[in-house]
CSV table of C-alpha atoms in Angstrom, one decimal:
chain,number,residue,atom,x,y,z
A,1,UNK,CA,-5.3,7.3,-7.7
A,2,UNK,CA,-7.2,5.5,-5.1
A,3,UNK,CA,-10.3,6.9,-4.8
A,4,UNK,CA,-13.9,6.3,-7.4
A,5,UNK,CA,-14.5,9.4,-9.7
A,6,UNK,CA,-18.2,9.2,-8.5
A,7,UNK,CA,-16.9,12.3,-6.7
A,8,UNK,CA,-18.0,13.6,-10.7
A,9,UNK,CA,-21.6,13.3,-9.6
A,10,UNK,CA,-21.4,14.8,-6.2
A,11,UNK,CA,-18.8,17.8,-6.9
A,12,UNK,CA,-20.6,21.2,-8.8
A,13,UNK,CA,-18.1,24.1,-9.2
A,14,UNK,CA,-19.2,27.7,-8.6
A,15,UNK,CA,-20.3,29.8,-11.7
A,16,UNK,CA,-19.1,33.4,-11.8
A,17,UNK,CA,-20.7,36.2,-12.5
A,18,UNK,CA,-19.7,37.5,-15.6
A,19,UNK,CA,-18.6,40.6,-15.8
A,20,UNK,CA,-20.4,43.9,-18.0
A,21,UNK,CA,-19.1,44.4,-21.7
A,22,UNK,CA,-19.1,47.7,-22.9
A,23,UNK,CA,-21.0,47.9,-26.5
A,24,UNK,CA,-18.5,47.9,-29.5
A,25,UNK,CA,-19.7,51.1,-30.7
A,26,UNK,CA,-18.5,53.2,-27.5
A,27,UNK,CA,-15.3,54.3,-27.0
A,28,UNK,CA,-13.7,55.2,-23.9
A,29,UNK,CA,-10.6,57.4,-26.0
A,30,UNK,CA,-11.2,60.8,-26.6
A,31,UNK,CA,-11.4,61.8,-29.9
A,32,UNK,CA,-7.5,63.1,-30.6
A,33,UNK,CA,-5.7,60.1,-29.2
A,34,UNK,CA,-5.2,57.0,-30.8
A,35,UNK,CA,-4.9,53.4,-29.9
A,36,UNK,CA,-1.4,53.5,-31.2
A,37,UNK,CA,-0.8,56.1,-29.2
A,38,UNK,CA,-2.5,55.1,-26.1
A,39,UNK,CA,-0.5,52.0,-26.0
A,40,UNK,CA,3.2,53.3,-26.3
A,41,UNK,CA,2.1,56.1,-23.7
A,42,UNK,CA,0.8,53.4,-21.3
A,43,UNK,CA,4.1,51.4,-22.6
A,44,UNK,CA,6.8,54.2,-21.4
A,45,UNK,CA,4.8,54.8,-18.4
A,46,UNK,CA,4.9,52.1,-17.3
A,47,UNK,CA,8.7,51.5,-17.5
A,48,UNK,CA,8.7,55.2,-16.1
A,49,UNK,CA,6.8,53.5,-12.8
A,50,UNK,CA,8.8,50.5,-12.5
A,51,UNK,CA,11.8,52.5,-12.7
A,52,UNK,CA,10.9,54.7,-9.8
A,53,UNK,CA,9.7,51.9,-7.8
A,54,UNK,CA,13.4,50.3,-8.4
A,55,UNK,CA,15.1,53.5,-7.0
A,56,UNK,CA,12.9,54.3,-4.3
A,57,UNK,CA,11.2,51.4,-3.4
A,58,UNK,CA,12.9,48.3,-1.2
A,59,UNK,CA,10.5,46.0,-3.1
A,60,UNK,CA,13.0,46.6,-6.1
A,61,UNK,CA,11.7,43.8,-7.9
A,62,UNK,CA,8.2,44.3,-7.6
A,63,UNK,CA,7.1,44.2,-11.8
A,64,UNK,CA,9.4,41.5,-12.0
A,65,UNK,CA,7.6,39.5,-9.1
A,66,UNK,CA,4.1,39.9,-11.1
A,67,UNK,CA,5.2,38.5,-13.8
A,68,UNK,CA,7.0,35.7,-12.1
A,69,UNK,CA,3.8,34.9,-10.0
A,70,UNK,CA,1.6,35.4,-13.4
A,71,UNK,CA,3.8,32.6,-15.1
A,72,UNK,CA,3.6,30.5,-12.3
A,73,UNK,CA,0.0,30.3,-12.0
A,74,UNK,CA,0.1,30.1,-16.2
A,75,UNK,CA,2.1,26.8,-15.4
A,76,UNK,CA,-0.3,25.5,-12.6
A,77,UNK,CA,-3.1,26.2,-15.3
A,78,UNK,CA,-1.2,23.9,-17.6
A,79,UNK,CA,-0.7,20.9,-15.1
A,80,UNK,CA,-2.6,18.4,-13.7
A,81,UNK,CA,-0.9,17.3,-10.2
A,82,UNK,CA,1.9,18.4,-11.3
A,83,UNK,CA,2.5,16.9,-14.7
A,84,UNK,CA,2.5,19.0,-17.8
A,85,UNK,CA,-0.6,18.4,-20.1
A,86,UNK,CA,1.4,20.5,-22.9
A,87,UNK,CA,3.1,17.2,-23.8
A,88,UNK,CA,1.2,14.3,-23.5
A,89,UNK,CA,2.1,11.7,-25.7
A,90,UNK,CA,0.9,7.9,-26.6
A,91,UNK,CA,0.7,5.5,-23.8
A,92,UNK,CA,3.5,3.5,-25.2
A,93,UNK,CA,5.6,6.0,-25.5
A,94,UNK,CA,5.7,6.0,-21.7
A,95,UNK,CA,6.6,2.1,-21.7
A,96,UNK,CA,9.3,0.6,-18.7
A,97,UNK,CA,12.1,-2.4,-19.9
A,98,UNK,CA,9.7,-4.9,-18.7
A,99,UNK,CA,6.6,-3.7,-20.0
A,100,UNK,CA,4.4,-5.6,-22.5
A,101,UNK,CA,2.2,-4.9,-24.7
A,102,UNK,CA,-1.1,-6.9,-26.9
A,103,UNK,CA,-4.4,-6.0,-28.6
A,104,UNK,CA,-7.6,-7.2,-27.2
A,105,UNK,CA,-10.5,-6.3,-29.3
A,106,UNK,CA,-8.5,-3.3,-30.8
A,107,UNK,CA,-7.4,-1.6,-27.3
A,108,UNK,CA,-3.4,-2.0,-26.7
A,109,UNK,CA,-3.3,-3.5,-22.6
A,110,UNK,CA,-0.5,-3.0,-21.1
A,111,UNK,CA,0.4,-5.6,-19.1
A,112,UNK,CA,3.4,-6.9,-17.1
A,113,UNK,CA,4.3,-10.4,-16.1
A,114,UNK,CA,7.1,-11.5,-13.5
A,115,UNK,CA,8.4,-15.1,-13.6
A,116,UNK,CA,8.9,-17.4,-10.2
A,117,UNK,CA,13.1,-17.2,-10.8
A,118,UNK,CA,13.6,-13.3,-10.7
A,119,UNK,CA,17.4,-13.9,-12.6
A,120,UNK,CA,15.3,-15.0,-15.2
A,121,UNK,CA,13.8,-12.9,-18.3
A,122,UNK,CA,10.4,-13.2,-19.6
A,123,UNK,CA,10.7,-12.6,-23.5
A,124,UNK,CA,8.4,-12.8,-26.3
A,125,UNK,CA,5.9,-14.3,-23.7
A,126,UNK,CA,7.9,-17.8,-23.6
A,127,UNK,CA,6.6,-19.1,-20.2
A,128,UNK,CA,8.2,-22.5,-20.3
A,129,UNK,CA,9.2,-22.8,-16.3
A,130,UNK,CA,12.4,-24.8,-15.8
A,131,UNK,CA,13.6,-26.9,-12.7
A,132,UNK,CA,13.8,-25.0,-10.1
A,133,UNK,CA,14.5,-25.2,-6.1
A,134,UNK,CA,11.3,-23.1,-5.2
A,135,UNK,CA,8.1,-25.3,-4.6
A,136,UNK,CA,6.0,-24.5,-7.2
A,137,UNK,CA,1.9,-24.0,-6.8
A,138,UNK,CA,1.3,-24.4,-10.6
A,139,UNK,CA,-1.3,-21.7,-10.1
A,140,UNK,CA,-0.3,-18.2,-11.6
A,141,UNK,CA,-1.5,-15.6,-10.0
A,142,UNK,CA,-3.3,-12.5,-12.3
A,143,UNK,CA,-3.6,-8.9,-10.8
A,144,UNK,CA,-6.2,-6.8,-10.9
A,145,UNK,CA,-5.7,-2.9,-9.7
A,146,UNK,CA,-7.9,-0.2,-8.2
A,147,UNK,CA,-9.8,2.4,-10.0
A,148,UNK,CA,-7.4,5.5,-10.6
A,149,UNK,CA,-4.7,3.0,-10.1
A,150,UNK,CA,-2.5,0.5,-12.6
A,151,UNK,CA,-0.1,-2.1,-13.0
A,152,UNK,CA,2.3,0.6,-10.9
A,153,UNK,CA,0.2,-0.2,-7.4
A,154,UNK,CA,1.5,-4.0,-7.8
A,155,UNK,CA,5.6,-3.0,-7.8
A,156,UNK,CA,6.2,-4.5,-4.4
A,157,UNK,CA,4.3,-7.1,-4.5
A,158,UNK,CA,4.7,-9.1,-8.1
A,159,UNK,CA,8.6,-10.8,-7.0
A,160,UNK,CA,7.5,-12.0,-3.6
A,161,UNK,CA,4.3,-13.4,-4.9
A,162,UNK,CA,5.8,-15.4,-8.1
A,163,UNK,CA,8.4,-16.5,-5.8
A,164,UNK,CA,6.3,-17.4,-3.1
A,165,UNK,CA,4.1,-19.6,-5.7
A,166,UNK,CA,6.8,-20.7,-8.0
A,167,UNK,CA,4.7,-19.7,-10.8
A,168,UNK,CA,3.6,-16.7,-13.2
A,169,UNK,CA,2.2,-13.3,-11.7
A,170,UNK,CA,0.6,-10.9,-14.3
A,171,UNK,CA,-0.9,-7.5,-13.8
A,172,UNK,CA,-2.6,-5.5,-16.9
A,173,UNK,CA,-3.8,-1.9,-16.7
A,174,UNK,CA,-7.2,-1.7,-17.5
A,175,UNK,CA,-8.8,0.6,-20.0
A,176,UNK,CA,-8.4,4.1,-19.3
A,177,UNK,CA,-5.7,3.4,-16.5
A,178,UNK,CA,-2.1,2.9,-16.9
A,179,UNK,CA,-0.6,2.6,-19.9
A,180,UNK,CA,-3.1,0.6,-21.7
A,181,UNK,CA,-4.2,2.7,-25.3
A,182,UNK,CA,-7.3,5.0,-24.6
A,183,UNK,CA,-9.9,3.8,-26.9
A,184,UNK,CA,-12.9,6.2,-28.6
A,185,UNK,CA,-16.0,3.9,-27.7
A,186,UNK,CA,-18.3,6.8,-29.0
A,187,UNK,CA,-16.7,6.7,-32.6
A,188,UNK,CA,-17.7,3.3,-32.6
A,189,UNK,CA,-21.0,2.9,-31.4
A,190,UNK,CA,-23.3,1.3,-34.1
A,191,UNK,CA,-20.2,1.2,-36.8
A,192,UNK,CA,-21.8,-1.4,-39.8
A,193,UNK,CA,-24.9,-0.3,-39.3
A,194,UNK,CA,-25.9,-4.3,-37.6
A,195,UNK,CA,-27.6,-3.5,-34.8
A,196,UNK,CA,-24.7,-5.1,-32.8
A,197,UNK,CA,-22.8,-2.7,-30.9
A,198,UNK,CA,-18.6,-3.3,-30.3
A,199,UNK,CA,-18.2,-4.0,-27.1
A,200,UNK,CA,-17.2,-1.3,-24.8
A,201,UNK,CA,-13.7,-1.1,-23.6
A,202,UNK,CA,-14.5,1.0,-20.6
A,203,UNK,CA,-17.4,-1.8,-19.6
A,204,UNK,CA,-17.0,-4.5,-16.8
A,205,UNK,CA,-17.7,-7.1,-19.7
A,206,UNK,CA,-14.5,-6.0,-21.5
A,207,UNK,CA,-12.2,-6.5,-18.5
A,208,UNK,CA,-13.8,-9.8,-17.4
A,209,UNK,CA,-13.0,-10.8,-20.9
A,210,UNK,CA,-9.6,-9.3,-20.9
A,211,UNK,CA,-8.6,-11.4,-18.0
A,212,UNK,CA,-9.9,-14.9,-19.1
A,213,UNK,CA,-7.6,-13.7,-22.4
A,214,UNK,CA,-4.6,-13.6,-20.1
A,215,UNK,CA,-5.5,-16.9,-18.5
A,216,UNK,CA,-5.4,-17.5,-22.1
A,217,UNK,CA,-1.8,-15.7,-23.0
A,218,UNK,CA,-0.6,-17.7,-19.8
A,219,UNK,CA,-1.5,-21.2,-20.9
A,220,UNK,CA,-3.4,-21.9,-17.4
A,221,UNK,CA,-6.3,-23.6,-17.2
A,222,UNK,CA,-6.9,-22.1,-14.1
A,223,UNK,CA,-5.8,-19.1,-12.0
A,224,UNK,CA,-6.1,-17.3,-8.7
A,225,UNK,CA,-7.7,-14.1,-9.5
A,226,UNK,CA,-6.4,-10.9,-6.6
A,227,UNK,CA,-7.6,-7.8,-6.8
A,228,UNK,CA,-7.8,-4.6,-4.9
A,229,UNK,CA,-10.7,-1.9,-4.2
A,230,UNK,CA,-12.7,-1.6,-7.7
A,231,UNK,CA,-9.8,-4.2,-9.0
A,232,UNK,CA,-12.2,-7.1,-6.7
A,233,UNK,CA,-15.7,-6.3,-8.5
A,234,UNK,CA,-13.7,-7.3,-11.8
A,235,UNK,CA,-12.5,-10.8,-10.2
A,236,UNK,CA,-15.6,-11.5,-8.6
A,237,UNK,CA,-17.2,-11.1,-11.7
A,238,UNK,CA,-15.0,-12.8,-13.9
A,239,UNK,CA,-15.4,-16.0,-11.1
A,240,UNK,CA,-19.3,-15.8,-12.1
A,241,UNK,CA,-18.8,-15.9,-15.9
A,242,UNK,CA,-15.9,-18.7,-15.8
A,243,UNK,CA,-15.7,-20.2,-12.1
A,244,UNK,CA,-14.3,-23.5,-13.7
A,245,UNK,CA,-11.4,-20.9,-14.4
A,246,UNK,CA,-10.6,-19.7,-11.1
A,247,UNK,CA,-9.2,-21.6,-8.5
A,248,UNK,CA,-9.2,-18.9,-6.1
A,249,UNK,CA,-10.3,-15.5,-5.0
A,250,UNK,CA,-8.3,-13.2,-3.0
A,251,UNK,CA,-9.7,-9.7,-2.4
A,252,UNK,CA,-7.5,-6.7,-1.3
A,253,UNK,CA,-9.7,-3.9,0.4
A,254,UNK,CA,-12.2,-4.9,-1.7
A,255,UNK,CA,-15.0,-1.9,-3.0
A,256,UNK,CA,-17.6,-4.5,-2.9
A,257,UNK,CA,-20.8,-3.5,-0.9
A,258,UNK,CA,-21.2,-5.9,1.5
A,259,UNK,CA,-25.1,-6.7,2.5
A,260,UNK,CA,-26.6,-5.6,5.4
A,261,UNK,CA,-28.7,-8.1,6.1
A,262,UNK,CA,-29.0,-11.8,5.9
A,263,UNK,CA,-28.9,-14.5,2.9
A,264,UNK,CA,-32.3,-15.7,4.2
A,265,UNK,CA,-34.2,-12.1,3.8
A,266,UNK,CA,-33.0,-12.1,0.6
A,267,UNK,CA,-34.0,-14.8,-0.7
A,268,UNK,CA,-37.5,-14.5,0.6
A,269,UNK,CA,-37.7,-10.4,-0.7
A,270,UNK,CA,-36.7,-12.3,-4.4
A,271,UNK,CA,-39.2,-14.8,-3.9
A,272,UNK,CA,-41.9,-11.7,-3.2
A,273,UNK,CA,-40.7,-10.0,-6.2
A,274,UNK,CA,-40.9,-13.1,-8.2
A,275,UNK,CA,-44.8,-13.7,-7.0
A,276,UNK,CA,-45.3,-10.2,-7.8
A,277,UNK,CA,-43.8,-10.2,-11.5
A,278,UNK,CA,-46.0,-13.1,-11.8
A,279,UNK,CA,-49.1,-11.5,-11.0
A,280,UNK,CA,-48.5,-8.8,-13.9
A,281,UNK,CA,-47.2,-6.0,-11.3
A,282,UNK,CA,-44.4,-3.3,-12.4
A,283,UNK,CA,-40.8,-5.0,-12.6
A,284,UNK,CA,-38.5,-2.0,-10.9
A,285,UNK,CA,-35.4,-3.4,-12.5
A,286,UNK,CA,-35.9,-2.1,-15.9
A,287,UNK,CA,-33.0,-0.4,-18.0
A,288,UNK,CA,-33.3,3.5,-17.5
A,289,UNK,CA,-35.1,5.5,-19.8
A,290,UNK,CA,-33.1,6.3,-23.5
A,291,UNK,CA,-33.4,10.1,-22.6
A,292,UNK,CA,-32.1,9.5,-19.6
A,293,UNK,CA,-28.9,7.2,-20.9
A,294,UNK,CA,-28.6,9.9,-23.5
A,295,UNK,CA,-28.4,12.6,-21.0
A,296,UNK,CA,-26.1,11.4,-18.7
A,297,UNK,CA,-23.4,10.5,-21.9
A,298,UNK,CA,-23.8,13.9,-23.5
A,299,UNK,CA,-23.1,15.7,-19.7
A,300,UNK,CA,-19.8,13.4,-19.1
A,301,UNK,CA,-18.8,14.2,-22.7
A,302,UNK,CA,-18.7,17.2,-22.6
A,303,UNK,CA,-16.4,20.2,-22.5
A,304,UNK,CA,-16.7,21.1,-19.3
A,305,UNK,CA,-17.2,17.3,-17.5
A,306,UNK,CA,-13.1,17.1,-19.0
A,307,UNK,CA,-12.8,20.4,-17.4
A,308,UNK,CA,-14.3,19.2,-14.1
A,309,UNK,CA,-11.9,16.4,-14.4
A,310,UNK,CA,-9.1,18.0,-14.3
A,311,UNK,CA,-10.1,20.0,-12.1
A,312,UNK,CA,-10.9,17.1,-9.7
A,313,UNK,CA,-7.6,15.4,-10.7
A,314,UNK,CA,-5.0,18.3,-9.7
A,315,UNK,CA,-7.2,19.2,-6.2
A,316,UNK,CA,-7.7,15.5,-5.2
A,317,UNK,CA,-5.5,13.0,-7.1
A,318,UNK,CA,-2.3,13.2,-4.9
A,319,UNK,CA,-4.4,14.1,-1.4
A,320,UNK,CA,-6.5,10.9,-2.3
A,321,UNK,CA,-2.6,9.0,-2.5
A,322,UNK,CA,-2.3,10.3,1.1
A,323,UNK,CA,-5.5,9.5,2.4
A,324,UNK,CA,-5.2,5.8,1.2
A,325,UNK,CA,-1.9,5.2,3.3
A,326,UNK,CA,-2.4,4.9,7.5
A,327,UNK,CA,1.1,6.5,7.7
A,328,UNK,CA,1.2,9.1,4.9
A,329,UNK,CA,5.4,9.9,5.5
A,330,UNK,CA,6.4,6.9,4.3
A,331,UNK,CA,5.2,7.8,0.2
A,332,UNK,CA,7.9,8.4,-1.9
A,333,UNK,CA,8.3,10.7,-4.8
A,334,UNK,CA,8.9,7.5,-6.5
A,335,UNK,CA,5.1,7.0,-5.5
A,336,UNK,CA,3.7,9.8,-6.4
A,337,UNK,CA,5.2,9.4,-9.4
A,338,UNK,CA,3.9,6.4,-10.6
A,339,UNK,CA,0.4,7.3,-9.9
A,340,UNK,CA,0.6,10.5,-11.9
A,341,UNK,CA,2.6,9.3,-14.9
A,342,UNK,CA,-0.4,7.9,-16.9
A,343,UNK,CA,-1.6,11.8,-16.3
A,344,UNK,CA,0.4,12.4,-19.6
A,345,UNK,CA,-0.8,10.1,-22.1
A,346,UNK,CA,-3.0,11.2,-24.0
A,347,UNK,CA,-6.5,11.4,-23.9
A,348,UNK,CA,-6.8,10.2,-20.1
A,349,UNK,CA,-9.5,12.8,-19.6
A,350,UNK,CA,-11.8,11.3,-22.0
A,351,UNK,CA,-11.7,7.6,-20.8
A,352,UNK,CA,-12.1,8.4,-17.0
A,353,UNK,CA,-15.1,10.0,-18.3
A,354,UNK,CA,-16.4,7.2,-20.4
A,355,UNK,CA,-15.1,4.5,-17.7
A,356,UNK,CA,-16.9,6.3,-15.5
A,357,UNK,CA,-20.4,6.1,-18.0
A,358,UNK,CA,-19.5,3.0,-18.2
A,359,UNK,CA,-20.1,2.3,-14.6
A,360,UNK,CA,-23.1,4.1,-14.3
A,361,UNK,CA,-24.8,1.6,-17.1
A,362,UNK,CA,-23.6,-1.5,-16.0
A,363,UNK,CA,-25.0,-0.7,-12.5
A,364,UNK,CA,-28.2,0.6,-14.1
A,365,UNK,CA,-28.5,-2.7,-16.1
A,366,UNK,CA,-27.2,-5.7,-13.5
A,367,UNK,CA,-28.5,-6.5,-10.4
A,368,UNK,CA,-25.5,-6.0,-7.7
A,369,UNK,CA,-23.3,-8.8,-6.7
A,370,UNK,CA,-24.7,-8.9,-3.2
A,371,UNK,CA,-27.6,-11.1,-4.4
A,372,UNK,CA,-24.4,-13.6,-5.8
A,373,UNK,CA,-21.9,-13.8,-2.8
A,374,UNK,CA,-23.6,-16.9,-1.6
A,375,UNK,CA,-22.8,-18.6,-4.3
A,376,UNK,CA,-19.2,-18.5,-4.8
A,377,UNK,CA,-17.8,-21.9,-3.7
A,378,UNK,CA,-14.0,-21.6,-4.3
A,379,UNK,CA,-11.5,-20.6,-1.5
A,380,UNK,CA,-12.1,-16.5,-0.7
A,381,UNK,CA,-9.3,-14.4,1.3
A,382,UNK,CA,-10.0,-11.1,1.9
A,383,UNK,CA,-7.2,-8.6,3.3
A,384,UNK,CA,-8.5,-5.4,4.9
A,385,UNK,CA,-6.4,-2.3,6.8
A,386,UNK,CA,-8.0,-1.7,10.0
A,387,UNK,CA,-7.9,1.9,9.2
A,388,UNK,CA,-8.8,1.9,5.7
A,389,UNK,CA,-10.5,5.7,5.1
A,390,UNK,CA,-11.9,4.8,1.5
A,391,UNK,CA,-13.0,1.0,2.2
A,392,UNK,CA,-14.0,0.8,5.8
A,393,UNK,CA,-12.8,-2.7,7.6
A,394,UNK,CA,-15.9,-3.0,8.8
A,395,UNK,CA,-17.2,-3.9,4.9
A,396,UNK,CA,-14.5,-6.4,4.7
A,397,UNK,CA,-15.9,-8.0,7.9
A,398,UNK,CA,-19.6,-8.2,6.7
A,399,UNK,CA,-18.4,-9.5,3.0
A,400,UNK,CA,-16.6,-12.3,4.9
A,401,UNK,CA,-19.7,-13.4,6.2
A,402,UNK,CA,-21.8,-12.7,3.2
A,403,UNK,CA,-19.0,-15.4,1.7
A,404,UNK,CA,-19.3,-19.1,2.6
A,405,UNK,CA,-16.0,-20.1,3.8
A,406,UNK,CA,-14.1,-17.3,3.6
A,407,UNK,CA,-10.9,-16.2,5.1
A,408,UNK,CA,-10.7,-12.4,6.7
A,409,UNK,CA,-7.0,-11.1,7.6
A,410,UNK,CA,-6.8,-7.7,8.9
A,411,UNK,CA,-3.2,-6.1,8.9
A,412,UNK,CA,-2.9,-3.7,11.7
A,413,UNK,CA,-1.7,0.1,11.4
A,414,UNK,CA,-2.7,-0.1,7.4
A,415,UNK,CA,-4.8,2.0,5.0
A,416,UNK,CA,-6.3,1.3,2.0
A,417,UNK,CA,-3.3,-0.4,-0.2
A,418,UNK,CA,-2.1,-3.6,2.4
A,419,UNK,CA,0.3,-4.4,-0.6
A,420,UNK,CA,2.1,-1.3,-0.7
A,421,UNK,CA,2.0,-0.1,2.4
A,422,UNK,CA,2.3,-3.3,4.3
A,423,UNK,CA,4.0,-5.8,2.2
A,424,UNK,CA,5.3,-8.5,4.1
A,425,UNK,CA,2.0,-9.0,6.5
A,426,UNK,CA,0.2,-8.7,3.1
A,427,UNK,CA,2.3,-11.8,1.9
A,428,UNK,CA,2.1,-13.5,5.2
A,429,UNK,CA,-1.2,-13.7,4.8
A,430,UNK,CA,-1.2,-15.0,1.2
A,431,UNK,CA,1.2,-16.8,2.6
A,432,UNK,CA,-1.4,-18.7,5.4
A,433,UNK,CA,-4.0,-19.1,3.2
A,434,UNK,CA,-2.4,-20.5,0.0
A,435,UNK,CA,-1.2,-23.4,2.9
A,436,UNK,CA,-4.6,-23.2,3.8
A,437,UNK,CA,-6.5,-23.4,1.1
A,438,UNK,CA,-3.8,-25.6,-1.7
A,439,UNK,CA,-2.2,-27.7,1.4
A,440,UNK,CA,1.1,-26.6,0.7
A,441,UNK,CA,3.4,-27.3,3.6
A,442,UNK,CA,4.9,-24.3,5.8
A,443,UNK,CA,8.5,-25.6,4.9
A,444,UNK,CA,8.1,-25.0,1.3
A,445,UNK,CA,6.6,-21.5,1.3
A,446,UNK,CA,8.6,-20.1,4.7
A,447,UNK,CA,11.9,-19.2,2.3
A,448,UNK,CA,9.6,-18.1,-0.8
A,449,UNK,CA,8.3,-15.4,1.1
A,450,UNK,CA,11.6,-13.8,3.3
């Protein structure tokens, strides 16, 4: 679901009172009647009541409604937006025809790829392109989705965009979204007793090394890297470790804090901090205290932070959908659907959780991206809805500037997801700047994208 599960952090749920116990040793039966008794007294009583209420009561049905209402509120209690959590199974298990699947330090991603000639099938990940009548870019395109989202936000848009490049699109879920296997990173912590740690599958390392793997899988020297919302801090960070890698940027609502003030202050309040490291002052930009990290990773480990979870997931998750689109009428079931299937694999609790520790300790431990825009030199586009609720255009307009050379498209009447919501102005405007940016003539890409 579109929205960040910082709401964790910020959402405390009342505590009730609890009510008295009476002490074991005191019993409210008299002496000469007992329990056995008690109960098949209440028992025929009871059918005694609802028998009378049947004859002289309009409300014939009244026991029966209890228990109907008391089973339906057992089944809410079971469900999480509306899915059963009775019968969650393996992530694989919930697999489409077209789905793929491969490790990447021990996690299963699931990942989907879509070929320029949609009459053709991708098997066995044989990406030999043959002649074809549709200009080809030569630059496949990998996708990166939103936090609570997956490979499922990218259904409209993975056809039109291989066609309109003539190359390979591929999405992958990310860990603990989608499909992809929900790893235990706390089994594993300090495993061999080195004092090397596996990397974390939940960390922003893991999924800028899971996409240069699929630039990999593809056989591309380079790619153009698009992501949405939390989907663009994982591109821009994978153009920082690799930007020989990327040939271009493209950045879909993107849930990248944009600075408020100018490249020039910055560098001059880094060149004050610098003088004052130098002069044996306090550097602020230390790791957190180990208490602290341990804190915070026993809290979202717990019992109740997979309560709260839930919790959060079946009151917010499908209102959050809504709230993302400018014209909530037009979401399907089929939509609403696709967000909330990885709700039953199993275990989907537990990696929200440690995605979202995950988060909290990369942004403890790396100084933000804001300090870096300057320095991106490939061709940027960045897509905004001019009434995105979750990722305000305005953020989109001030990231433009923070990024030399930039392109800023803003689709009217649009929320939060542009390539669901508005589809073909979101691949006009791919469209426009691929021309732009590649020099690819309007007469090649004008049938691609119809």
């Amino acid at each position: 679901m579109p929205f960040s599960l910082h709401h964790l952090l910020c959402l405390s749920p009342l505590l009730s009172q609890p009510n008295p116990i009476r002490p074991r040793h005191q019993s409210i039966l008299p002496a000469n009647i007992s329990k056995t008794s008690l109960h098949f007294s209440f028992h025929e009583n009871f059918k005694f009541l609802a028998k009378a209420a049947s004859i002289s009561s309009p409300g014939a049905d009244y026991p029966e409604q209890l228990v109907d209402d008391a089973q339906r509120k057992q089944r809410r209690r079971r469900s999480v937006a509306g899915v059963d959590q009775e019968d969650l199974v393996d992530p694989e298990k919930l697999a489409d025809p077209d789905s793929f699947f491969c490790e990447f330090n021990g996690v299963q991603i699931h990942h989907k790829i879509c070929h320029h000639e949609a009459e053709e099938e991708v098997k066995e990940h044989s990406f030999q392109v043959t002649g074809s009548g549709v200009a080809r870019l030569g630059l496949p395109i990998i996708l990166l989705h939103g936090f609570g989202a997956s490979v499922f936000s990218w259904d409209r848009a993975m056809k039109p965009l291989a066609r309109l490049t003539g190359s390979k699109v591929l999405a992958f879920d990310r860990p603990a979204f989608g499909l992809t296997s929900r790893a235990s990173y706390l089994g594993q912590q300090g495993v061999g007793g080195g004092d090397a740690w596996p990397l974390n599958p939940y960390s922003m390392a893991f999924s800028v090394l899971a996409t240069l793997s699929f630039m990999d899988l593809l056989g591309a020297r380079k790619a153009i890297l698009m992501g949405h919302s939390a989907g663009c801090l994982v591109a821009v960070n994978t153009y920082f470790e690799a930007p020989e890698k990327v040939a271009a940027l493209i950045l879909v609502a993107p849930a990248i804090v944009a600075p408020l003030i100018s490249q020039k202050v910055v560098k001059e309040n880094e060149m004050e901090k610098a003088s004052k490291k130098e002069d044996g002052e306090l550097n602020l930009n230390v790791h957190q205290h180990p208490f602290v990290r341990i804190w915070k990773a026993l809290l979202l480990r717990s019992a109740f932070a997979v309560m709260l979870v839930r919790m959060i997931m079946d009151k917010f998750g499908i209102l959050a959908i809504r709230n993302a689109w400018f014209d909530a009428s037009q979401i399907t079931d089929h939509v609403i659907q696709g967000y909330t299937k990885p709700l039953r694999s199993k275990g989907w609790e537990m990696a929200l959780l440690e995605y979202t520790l995950a988060m909290l300790t990369d942004s403890a431990s790396k100084p933000p991206l804001t300090k870096r825009l300057a320095e991106i030199s490939c061709p940027v586009l960045i897509i905004t809805g001019d009434t995105d609720r979750l990722v305000p255009s305005w953020n989109a307009e001030r990231l433009s500037r923070a990024i030399p050379g930039s392109t800023l498209e803003v689709i009217k009447n649009c929320g939060h997801l542009p390539h669901e919501e508005k589809v073909e102005e979101f691949l006009l405007a791919v469209e426009r700047f691929l021309q732009k940016a590649f020099g690819v003539s309007n007469r090649q890409f004008s049938p691609a994208a119809a």
